[in-house]
Coordinates of C-alpha atoms in Angstrom, one line a residue:
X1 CA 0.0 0.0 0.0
X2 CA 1.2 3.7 -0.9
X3 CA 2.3 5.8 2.1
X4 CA 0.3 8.7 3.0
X5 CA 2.6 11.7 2.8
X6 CA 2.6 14.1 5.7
X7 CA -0.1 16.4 4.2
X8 CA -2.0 13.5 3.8
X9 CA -1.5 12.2 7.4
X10 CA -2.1 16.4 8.6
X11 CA -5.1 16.5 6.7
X12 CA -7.0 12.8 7.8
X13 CA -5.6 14.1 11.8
X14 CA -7.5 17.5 11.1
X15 CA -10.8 16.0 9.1
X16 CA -11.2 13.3 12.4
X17 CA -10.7 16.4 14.3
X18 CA -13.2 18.6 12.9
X19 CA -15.6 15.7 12.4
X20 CA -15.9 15.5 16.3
X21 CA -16.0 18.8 16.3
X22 CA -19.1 19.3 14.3
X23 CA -20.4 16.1 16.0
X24 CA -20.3 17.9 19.2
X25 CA -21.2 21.1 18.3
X26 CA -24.5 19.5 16.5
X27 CA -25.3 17.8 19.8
X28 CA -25.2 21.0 21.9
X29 CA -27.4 22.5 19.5
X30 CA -29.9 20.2 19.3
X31 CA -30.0 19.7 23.3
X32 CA -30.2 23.4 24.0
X33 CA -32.9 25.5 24.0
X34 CA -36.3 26.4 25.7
X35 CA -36.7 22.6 26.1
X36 CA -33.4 21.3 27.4
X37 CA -33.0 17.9 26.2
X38 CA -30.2 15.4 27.5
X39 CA -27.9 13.5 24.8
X40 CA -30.0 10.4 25.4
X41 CA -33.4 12.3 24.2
X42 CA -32.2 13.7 21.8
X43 CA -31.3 10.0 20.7
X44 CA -34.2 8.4 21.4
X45 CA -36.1 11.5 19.3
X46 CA -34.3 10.8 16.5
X47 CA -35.0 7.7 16.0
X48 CA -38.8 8.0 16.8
X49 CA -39.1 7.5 20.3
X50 CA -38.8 10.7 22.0
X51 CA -42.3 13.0 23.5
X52 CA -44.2 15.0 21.2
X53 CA -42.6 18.2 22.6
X54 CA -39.1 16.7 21.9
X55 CA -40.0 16.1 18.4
X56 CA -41.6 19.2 17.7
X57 CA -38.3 21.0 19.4
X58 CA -35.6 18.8 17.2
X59 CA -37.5 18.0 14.1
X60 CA -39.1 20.5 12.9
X61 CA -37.4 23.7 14.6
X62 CA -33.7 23.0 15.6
X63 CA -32.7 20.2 13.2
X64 CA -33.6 22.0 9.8
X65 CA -31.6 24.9 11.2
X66 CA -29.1 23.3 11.8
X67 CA -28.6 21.5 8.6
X68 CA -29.2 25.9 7.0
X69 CA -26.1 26.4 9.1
X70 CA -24.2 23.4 8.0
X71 CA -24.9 24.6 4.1
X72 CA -24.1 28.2 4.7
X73 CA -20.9 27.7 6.6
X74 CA -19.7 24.8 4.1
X75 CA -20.8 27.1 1.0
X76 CA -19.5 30.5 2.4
X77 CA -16.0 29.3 3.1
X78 CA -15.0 27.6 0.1
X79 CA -16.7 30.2 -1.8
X80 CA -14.3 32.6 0.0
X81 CA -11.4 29.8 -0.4
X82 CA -11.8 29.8 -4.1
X83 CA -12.1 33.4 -4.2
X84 CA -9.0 33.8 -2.7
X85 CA -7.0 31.6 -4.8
X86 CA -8.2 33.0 -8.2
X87 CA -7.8 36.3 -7.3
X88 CA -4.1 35.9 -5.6
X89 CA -5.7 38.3 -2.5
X90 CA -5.7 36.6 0.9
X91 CA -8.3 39.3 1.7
X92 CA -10.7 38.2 -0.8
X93 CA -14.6 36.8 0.6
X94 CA -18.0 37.3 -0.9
X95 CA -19.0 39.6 2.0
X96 CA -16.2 42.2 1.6
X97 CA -16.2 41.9 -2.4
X98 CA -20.2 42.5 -2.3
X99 CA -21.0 39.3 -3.7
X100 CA -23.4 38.6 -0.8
X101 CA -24.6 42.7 -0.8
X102 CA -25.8 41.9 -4.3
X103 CA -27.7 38.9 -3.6
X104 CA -29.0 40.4 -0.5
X105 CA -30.2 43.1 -2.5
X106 CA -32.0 41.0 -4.9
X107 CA -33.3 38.8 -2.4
X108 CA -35.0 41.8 -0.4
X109 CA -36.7 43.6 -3.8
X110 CA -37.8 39.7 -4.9
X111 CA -39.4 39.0 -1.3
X112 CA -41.1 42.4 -1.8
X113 CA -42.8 41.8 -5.2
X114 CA -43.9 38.2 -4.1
X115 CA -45.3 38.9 -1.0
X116 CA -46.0 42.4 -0.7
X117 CA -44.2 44.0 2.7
X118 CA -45.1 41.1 4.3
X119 CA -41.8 38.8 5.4
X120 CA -42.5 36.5 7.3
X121 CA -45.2 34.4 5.5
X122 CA -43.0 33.7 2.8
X123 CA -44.7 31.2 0.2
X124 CA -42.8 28.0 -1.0
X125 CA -43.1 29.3 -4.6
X126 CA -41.0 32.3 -3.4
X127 CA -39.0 30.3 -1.0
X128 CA -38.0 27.7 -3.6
X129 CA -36.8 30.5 -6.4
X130 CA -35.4 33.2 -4.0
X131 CA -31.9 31.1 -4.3
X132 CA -32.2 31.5 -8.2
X133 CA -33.1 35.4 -7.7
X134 CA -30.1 35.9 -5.1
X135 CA -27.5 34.1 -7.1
X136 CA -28.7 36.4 -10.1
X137 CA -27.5 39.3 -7.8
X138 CA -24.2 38.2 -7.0
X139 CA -23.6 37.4 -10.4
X140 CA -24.7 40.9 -11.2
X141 CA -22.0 41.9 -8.5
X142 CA -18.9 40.0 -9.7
X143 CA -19.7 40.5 -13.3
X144 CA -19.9 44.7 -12.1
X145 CA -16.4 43.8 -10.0
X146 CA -14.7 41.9 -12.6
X147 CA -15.5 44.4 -15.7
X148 CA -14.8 47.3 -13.4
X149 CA -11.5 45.7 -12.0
X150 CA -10.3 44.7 -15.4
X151 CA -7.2 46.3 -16.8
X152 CA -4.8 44.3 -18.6
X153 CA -5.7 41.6 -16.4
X154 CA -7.0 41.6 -13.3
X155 CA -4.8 43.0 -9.7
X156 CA -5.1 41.8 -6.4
X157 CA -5.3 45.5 -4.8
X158 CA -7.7 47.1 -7.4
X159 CA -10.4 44.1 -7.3
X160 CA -10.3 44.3 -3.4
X161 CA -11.4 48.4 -3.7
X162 CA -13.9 47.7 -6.7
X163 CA -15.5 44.8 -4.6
X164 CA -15.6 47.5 -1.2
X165 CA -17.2 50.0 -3.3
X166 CA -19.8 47.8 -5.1
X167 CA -20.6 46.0 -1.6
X168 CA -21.1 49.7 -0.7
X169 CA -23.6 50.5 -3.4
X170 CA -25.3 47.5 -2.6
X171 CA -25.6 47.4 1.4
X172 CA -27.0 51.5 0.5
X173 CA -30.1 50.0 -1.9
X174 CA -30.6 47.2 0.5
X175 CA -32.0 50.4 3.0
X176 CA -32.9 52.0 0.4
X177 CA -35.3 48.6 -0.1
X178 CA -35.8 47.8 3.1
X179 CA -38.2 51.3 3.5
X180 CA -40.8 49.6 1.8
X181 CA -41.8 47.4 4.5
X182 CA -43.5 47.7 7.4
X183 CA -42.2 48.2 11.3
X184 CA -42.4 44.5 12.0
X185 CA -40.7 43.0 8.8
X186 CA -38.0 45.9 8.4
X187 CA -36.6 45.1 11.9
X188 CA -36.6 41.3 10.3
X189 CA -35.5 42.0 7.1
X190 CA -32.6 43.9 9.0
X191 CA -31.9 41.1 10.8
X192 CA -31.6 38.7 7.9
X193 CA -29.6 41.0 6.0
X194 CA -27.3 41.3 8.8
X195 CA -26.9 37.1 8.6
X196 CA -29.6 34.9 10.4
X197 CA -31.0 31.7 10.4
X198 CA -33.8 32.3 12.3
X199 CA -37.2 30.5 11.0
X200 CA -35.3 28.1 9.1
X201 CA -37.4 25.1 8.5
X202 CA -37.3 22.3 5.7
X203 CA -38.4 23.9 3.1
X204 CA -35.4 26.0 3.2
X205 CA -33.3 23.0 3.2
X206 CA -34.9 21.5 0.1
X207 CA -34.7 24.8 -1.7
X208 CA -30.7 25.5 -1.5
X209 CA -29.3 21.7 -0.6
X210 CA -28.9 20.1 -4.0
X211 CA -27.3 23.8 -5.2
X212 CA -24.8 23.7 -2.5
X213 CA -24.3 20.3 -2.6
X214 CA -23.7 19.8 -6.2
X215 CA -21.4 23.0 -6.7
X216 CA -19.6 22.0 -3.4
X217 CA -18.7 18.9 -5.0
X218 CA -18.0 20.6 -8.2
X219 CA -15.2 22.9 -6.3
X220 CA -13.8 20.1 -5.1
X221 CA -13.2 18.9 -8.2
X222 CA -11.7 21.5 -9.7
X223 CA -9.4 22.5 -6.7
X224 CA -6.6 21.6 -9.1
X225 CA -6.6 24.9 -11.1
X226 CA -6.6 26.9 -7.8
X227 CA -3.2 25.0 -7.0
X228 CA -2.1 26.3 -10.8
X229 CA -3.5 29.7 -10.3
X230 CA -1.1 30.5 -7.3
X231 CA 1.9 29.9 -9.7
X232 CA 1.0 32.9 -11.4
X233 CA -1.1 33.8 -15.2
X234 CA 2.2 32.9 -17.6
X235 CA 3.2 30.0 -15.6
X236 CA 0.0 28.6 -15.7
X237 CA -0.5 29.2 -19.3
X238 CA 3.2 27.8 -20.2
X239 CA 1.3 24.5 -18.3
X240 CA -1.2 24.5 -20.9
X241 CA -4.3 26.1 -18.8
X242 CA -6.9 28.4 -20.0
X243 CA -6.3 30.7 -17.3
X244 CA -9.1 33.4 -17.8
X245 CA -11.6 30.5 -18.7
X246 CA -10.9 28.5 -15.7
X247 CA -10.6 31.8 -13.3
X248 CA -14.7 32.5 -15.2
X249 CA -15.6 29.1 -14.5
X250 CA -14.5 29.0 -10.3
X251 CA -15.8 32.6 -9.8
X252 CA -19.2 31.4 -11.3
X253 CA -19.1 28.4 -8.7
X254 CA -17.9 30.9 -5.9
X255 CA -20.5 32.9 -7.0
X256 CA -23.1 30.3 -7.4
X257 CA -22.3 29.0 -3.1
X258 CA -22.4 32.7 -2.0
X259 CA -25.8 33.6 -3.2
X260 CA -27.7 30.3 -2.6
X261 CA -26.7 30.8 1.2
X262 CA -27.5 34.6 1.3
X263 CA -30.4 33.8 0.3
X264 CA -31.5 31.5 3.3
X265 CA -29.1 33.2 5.7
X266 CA -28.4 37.1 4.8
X267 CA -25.3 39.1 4.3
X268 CA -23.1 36.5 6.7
X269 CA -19.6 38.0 6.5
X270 CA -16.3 36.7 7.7
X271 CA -17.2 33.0 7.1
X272 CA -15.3 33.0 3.7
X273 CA -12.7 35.1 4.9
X274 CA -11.6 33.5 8.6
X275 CA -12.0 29.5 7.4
X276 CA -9.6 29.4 4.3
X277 CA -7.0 31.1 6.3
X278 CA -7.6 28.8 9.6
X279 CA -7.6 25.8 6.7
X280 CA -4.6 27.3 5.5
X281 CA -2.4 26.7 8.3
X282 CA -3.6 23.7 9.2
X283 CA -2.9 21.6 6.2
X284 CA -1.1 23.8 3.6
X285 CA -1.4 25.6 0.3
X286 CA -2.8 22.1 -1.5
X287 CA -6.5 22.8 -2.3
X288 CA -8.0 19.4 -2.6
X289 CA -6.9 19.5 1.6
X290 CA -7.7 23.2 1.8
X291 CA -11.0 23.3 0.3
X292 CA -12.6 20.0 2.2
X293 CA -11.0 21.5 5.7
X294 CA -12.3 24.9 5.5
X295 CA -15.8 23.5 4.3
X296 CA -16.0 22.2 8.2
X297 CA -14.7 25.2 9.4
X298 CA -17.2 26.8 8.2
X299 CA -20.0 24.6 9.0
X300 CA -18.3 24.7 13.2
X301 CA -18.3 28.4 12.9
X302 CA -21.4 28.7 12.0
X303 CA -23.1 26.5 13.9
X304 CA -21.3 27.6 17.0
X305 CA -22.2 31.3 16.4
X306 CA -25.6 30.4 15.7
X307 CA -25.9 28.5 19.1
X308 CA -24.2 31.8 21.0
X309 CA -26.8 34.0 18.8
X310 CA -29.7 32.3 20.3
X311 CA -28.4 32.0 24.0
X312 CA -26.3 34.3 24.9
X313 CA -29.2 37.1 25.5
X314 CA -32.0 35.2 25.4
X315 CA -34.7 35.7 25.0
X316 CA -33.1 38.6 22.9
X317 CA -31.6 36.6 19.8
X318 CA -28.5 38.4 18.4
X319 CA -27.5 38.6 14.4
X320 CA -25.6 35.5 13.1
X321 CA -23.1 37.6 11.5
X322 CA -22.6 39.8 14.1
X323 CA -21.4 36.9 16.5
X324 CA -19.8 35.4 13.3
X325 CA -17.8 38.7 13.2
X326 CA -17.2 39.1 17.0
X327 CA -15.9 35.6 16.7
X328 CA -13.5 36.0 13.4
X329 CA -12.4 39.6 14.1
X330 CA -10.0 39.2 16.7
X331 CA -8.2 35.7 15.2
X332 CA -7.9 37.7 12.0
X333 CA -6.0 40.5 13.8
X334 CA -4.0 37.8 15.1
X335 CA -3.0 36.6 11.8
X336 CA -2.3 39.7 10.5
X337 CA -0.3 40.7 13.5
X338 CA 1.5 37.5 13.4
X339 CA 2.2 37.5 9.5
X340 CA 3.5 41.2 10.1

């Protein structure tokens, strides 16, 4: 049998790692809440056998939002890991580059001309296509970001301030937007735009799963180019890649992951910035590691914030992205402390 090289070895210790991780994390969450209910229950309601309270609690309220939060943090950080790679800027996520702004934006006007000001009685017809409508957006913001940025290729430093100014323009007609609701579902729609989860339910899941799952699965496979992008444009041509096609086709997929979750979870930032760079040092430059490792960094960071977003004030329940960011913000100045 072929030894596993140390990357390999690195990457099999981190996976088990994370894996118990998430395992945990998944547990706490579904035990915790209004109805506290012991490892055991929750066991026993899983399989059938647990009160009709317990069910109602796991089932149909905490388990399908957990599964959201799974998606969004998977989706979110390789989004942000691909984004980084094909760009060459360590900085680079769909929050900061307005990619989720734009989707937001779309996903606010589209709620609004489907079901009038009113939020939260979202129909399935508009739940099921929202994810179409939001990708459109943040397609409609890279494509803005990537014409804008363009000039005799594409620079690391001038993407970064074309993506801050069009997440700008977006976050300012997302209030703009938000004016035609009433009291009650502009304080919601706020909160969703800010990142939440809240009233997740199944028919979320069915709506964005097979998108996330399939274009997940489709980054995966072509983690390759990102490992050819980071030897530079000429380089990888001399190799025989189609760099710009290639660079279209992963920013479509980054893209595509972005504004499926922002359109079940809001304007989450940090996610796609904080797990490629955790992934990063864990397991190296190699994105077939890199992509699969921050995928579950992403899904414990979400899930974990989203656990502190429900409890930590409760009743009160805080933004997902603004425990996301409380989280992220201080390891990030770490890094950049440390790397300086």
């Amino acid at each position: 049998m072929r030894r596993l090289g140390f990357g390999s070895k690195r990457f099999y210790i981190c996976l088990a790692l994370l894996l118990a991780a998430l395992l945990g994390v998944i547990l706490l969450s579904l035990g915790t809440g209004t109805l506290s209910i012991t490892p055991a229950g929750v066991w026993k309601t899983l399989i059938g056998q647990g009160t009709k309270q317990q069910t109602i609690a796991l089932m149909d309220i905490r388990l399908p939002r957990i599964v959201i939060g799974l998606l969004v943090g998977a989706a979110l950080s390789v989004s942000g890991a691909i984004l980084q790679s094909v760009t060459g800027n360590e900085l680079a996520e769909p929050g900061i580059l307005g990619i989720s702004s734009g989707s937001a934006f779309f996903a606010v006007v589209y709620i609004y001309l489907t079901n009038g000001h009113n939020y939260y009685s979202m129909n399935a017809f508009t739940i099921f296509t929202m994810p179409l409508i939001s990708l459109s957006g943040g397609m409609l913001a890279a494509g803005l970001i990537y014409i804008l940025a363009w000039k005799r290729g594409i620079k690391p430093t001038r993407l970064l301030l074309m993506g801050i100014a069009i997440n700008a323009f977006f976050l300012s007609l997302i209030i703009i937007a938000q004016l035609s609701f009433n009291t009650k579902d502009f304080n919601r729609v706020l909160a969703w735009t800010s990142g939440s989860i809240w009233g997740a339910n199944w028919r979320y899941v069915w709506a964005v799963a097979p998108i996330i799952l399939l274009f997940l699965g489709l980054a995966l496979y072509k983690s390759r180019y990102l490992d050819v992008f980071t030897l530079g444009d000429e380089l990888s041509t001399g190799l025989g890649v189609r760099v710009e096609r290639q660079r279209l086709i992963l920013i479509a997929f980054s893209v595509v992951l972005a504004g499926t979750a922002t359109a079940v979870a809001g304007n989450v930032a940090f996610v796609g910035l904080l797990a490629p760079h955790m992934a990063r040092r864990l397991v190296g430059p190699r994105h077939k590691y890199l992509v699969v490792i921050s995928s579950f960094i992403g899904m414990v960071l979400v899930v974990v914030s989203d656990i502190i977003a429900r409890y930590a004030f409760a009743p009160i329940e805080l933004h997902l992205g603004l425990v996301v960011s409380i989280i992220g913000v201080p390891y990030f100045i770490y890094l950049m402390i440390k790397e300086g």
